[in-house]
Amino acid sequence: MPVPHLAAALSGPILDLERCIVDAMASIEHWLRNQWQLHPVPFYCSVDLRNSGFKLAPVDTNLFPGGFNNLNPGFMPLCVQAMMAAVEKICADARSILLIPESHTRNIFYLQNIATLQAIMRHAGLNIRIGSLLPEISVATTVALPDGMKITLEPVKRRGNRLVTEDFDPCAVLLNNDLSTGIPPILENLEQIVIPPLRAGWATRRKSQHFAAYDNVAGQFGDLIGIDPWLINPFFASCGKINFRAKNGEDCVASTVDEILHEIQEKYDQYGVKEAPFVIVKADAGTYGMGIMTVKNGSEVRTLNRRQRNKMAVLKGGLEVTEVLVQEGVYTFESINEAVTEPVIYMIDHYVVGGFYRVHTGRGIDENLNAPGMHFVPLAFEDSCVLPDREARPGSSANRFYAYGVIARLALLAAAQELEKSGERTGATVAR
Amino acid sequence: MPVPHLAAALSGPILDLERCIVDAMASIEHWLRNQWQLHPVPFYCSVDLRNSGFKLAPVDTNLFPGGFNNLNPGFMPLCVQAMMAAVEKICADARSILLIPESHTRNIFYLQNIATLQAIMRHAGLNIRIGSLLPEISVATTVALPDGMKITLEPVKRRGNRLVTEDFDPCAVLLNNDLSTGIPPILENLEQIVIPPLRAGWATRRKSQHFAAYDNVAGQFGDLIGIDPWLINPFFASCGKINFRAKNGEDCVASTVDEILHEIQEKYDQYGVKEAPFVIVKADAGTYGMGIMTVKNGSEVRTLNRRQRNKMAVLKGGLEVTEVLVQEGVYTFESINEAVTEPVIYMIDHYVVGGFYRVHTGRGIDENLNAPGMHFVPLAFEDSCVLPDREARPGSSANRFYAYGVIARLALLAAAQELEKSGERTGATVAR
């Protein structure tokens, strides 16, 4: 199997970072162990990373992970074991769970994700059924999947304050739906536990709040292992009251872009990085790579053409973009057969259960790889992320995977703190 | 790889049992999840099982497991993840642990177990060093192992109420020493946490107390999935005040043997089993297969010759046997190329992390396979024990391994209850 490699010219510094992380394993694990005692961890999570050789950082933290089907099937036992731990913590007494997926009935890859998630939970000993919010699912509908699996989508209904299907009254509701289009009333004020809580959805969540929490986590982690936190943390700022179509709020975005480009350039000079800085402008509430663009100069924001404006203005489900995050772009210098790749790490509870590379042939090293219509090829990690080897030669995949797992867990910890804070704001009694 | 098979004539009933267990997976996992909330689980454990086709039962539960080196290296991540969970529960704040092994410097297999355990704990992010109780280890001594691993044994000493080595003051002490020869004073009244507690050692532990707890667990489990608990539970009774050399107490043993043989025969008649019942007489406090014999009639106990008496009278470390357990023998009808095999299941915290078969060419189907001088061949399970498949054809290894993992966890639960009780007796403040 082809293994991603880093562009050779840049391999020095990242190997230093990787080496720092592997050498500090005992401190890191001890520190993380304590953090998980302080901050209730989200049920599950995936983190998109970018590895530019000199820098390894999270760029997206997904609390409704949608690619369990892309993981190495050899690590299924690891998923099952972690799921047992997750269920034990959040709803030990639950025996039946209703899984609410995204409303894409036609996306076979996504349905394979749901089937895999269902299999993991079944093996953890749960009765798990799949409830669809789609109006066209009016009777239980079984869909056969290409790999021989099949799933049954059942119409959900409300019975008092319980979410049920025709013959299934679950103890808990597990969301794999990011609520981008808002919180459906049928999910509000349920007496069953809802995992993760509704406020983890994009109806309320903001990327800027996540990266503010990550900023804090990265600072502490930098102190812990003695590195400049910038090596794992992209600069960012947010702008509100934007209307791309009406050209409102562009000045804020343009000047923020220039400020961040300037900050990046200073760091690039410090570390001798020759590349041109770039930033990513993306919707503060959103996912699926919609409302996202790469910018190398603030003036580009002011001179968007109509097509570009429309692309930036609308999110999944047709929602208008009104707040944006301006974030340091992190080059990806990982490639497989010259195709650009970025790693995605999967966690259940605080356990790293696997990951895969998104491999794109048609994208540049400064572009978002998770975009609509972008048919990336998933390449499952062959090894786990928990067996670093201090004796290994530089560049060993075991050590790189371990470093990925550490940075992904920092993003997970940031998500935990973010949900704690948003819980305080909404007066939630359940911490997650 | 050759896979153990069950003698064909007896495959019917066990497949019924396996099927019952796999079908009840959701109930079983839910029930176990609740049990782990009620009873603090031992840190680690291995369970020897016997599979006679009509019956699948634990015959020994080891709280100081000594064969981690025999597990499939492919499941190392599962071990590391479970170790993280175990450490988090018992000593979340620990960053350094001193491992106290058995005092066999020459047993390479055992040292490989210690090296594997050290590797698992290192990958879970712990600083782990190995302290030897052997007087001849007066300086740090590195031993190279055949597989390229090496371990360093360090002399331990007492500093106040702390167990330390020359330059290492650990947060916790992990025992992999079963304390068969008594509790060394150097381990008593430590201010560090000792895992598992000293009372888990054979200096205080009794097999009869374990199997009394198992009796209770098996009864509840039988009710849960609707099976006769005898299918997973061997009859037993204990006799005290025995002196094999002086022929004291033999009458108790002989009559107990006959009673149990009679009870077994009734069950064999009920289930149509044609084999002759047998019992195992073994020391109530002990391990390593010393002080153990197979008996098919009470009169055999009265007519032991001198060699047999001596063999039964003495345990590891020269201790005299004064109490014995008389336990229903469970035939092993699993074999690989006609060699008798028995499964051994490994757990860390309450997670089943793997197992292996003990394969013996020179032993009978009614003999103990873990005996001194018995050079069994370990055959690692190729699959995990957590992925049963209801659709699989009868006899699939995935389902058999799952059944093993369930019965082993019942024995682990019994050990948890046993330690709780012994903790109450000794007034221990730490439940495990």
Short mmCIF file of C-alpha atoms in Angstrom, two decimals, chain A residues 25-27 29-30 33-34 36-37 73-82 84-85 87-89 91-95 122-127 349-353 384 386-389 402 409, chain B residues 25-27 29-30 33-34 36-37 73-82 84-85 87-89 91-95 122-127 349-353 384 386-389 402 409:
data_model
loop_
_atom_site.label_atom_id
_atom_site.label_comp_id
_atom_site.label_asym_id
_atom_site.label_seq_id
_atom_site.Cartn_x
_atom_site.Cartn_y
_atom_site.Cartn_z
CA MET A 25 4.42 10.60 25.67
CA ALA A 26 4.37 9.88 29.40
CA SER A 27 3.76 13.55 30.29
CA GLU A 29 -0.84 10.88 28.53
CA HIS A 30 -0.70 11.82 32.21
CA ARG A 33 -5.76 11.62 31.76
CA ASN A 34 -6.20 14.47 34.21
CA TRP A 36 -10.55 13.93 31.05
CA GLN A 37 -11.28 13.92 34.76
CA PRO A 73 -11.91 -2.96 9.69
CA GLY A 74 -9.03 -4.57 11.59
CA PHE A 75 -9.55 -2.00 14.32
CA MET A 76 -13.22 -2.77 14.79
CA PRO A 77 -12.48 -4.35 18.21
CA LEU A 78 -10.88 -1.07 19.29
CA CYS A 79 -14.04 0.78 18.28
CA VAL A 80 -16.23 -1.69 20.15
CA GLN A 81 -14.14 -1.46 23.29
CA ALA A 82 -14.14 2.34 23.22
CA MET A 84 -18.36 0.18 25.70
CA ALA A 85 -16.46 2.78 27.69
CA VAL A 87 -21.79 4.09 26.85
CA GLU A 88 -20.76 3.17 30.38
CA LYS A 89 -19.96 6.79 31.15
CA CYS A 91 -25.78 6.11 29.79
CA ALA A 92 -24.67 2.94 31.57
CA ASP A 93 -28.22 1.81 32.02
CA ALA A 94 -29.21 2.23 28.37
CA ARG A 95 -30.00 -0.92 26.46
CA ARG A 122 -24.44 -3.70 18.42
CA HIS A 123 -21.16 -5.35 19.32
CA ALA A 124 -21.00 -3.16 22.39
CA GLY A 125 -24.26 -4.86 23.34
CA LEU A 126 -26.83 -2.21 22.45
CA ASN A 127 -30.12 -2.53 20.66
CA ASP A 349 -14.96 8.75 24.11
CA HIS A 350 -11.36 9.93 24.54
CA TYR A 351 -9.91 6.92 22.72
CA VAL A 352 -8.34 7.26 19.29
CA VAL A 353 -9.87 4.35 17.38
CA SER A 384 -3.30 2.15 15.26
CA VAL A 386 -1.42 4.19 20.10
CA LEU A 387 1.87 2.41 19.46
CA PRO A 388 4.61 5.00 18.96
CA ASP A 389 8.14 3.65 18.94
CA TYR A 402 0.72 8.84 17.42
CA ARG A 409 -7.20 14.66 21.26
CA MET B 25 -25.54 -10.45 23.69
CA ALA B 26 -27.51 -7.25 24.27
CA SER B 27 -28.90 -8.48 27.61
CA GLU B 29 -23.61 -6.65 27.91
CA HIS B 30 -26.27 -4.51 29.57
CA ARG B 33 -22.30 -2.95 32.37
CA ASN B 34 -24.48 -2.62 35.45
CA TRP B 36 -19.25 -3.13 36.77
CA GLN B 37 -20.99 -0.13 38.26
CA PRO B 73 0.55 -8.83 18.93
CA GLY B 74 -2.09 -7.52 16.53
CA PHE B 75 -4.27 -6.79 19.54
CA MET B 76 -1.67 -4.70 21.35
CA PRO B 77 -3.73 -1.52 20.71
CA LEU B 78 -6.68 -3.17 22.45
CA CYS B 79 -4.45 -3.86 25.46
CA VAL B 80 -3.14 -0.29 25.50
CA GLN B 81 -6.62 1.20 25.30
CA ALA B 82 -7.91 -1.04 28.09
CA MET B 84 -5.65 3.50 29.78
CA ALA B 85 -9.13 2.83 31.12
CA VAL B 87 -5.25 3.31 35.08
CA GLU B 88 -7.81 6.09 34.79
CA LYS B 89 -10.11 4.30 37.19
CA CYS B 91 -4.90 5.73 39.86
CA ALA B 92 -5.67 8.47 37.33
CA ASP B 93 -3.01 10.68 38.77
CA ALA B 94 -0.22 8.10 38.62
CA ARG B 95 2.60 8.79 36.20
CA ARG B 122 4.45 2.46 28.46
CA HIS B 123 2.15 2.90 25.52
CA ALA B 124 -0.59 3.88 27.94
CA GLY B 125 1.76 6.69 28.92
CA LEU B 126 3.20 5.42 32.18
CA ASN B 127 6.77 5.44 33.41
CA ASP B 349 -10.08 -3.75 33.62
CA HIS B 350 -13.33 -5.38 32.43
CA TYR B 351 -12.23 -5.53 28.78
CA VAL B 352 -11.40 -8.81 27.11
CA VAL B 353 -8.13 -8.03 25.33
CA SER B 384 -10.76 -10.64 19.12
CA VAL B 386 -15.76 -8.89 20.87
CA LEU B 387 -17.10 -9.49 17.37
CA PRO B 388 -19.66 -12.30 17.50
CA ASP B 389 -21.69 -12.78 14.37
CA TYR B 402 -17.27 -14.28 22.29
CA ARG B 409 -15.97 -11.96 32.49
#
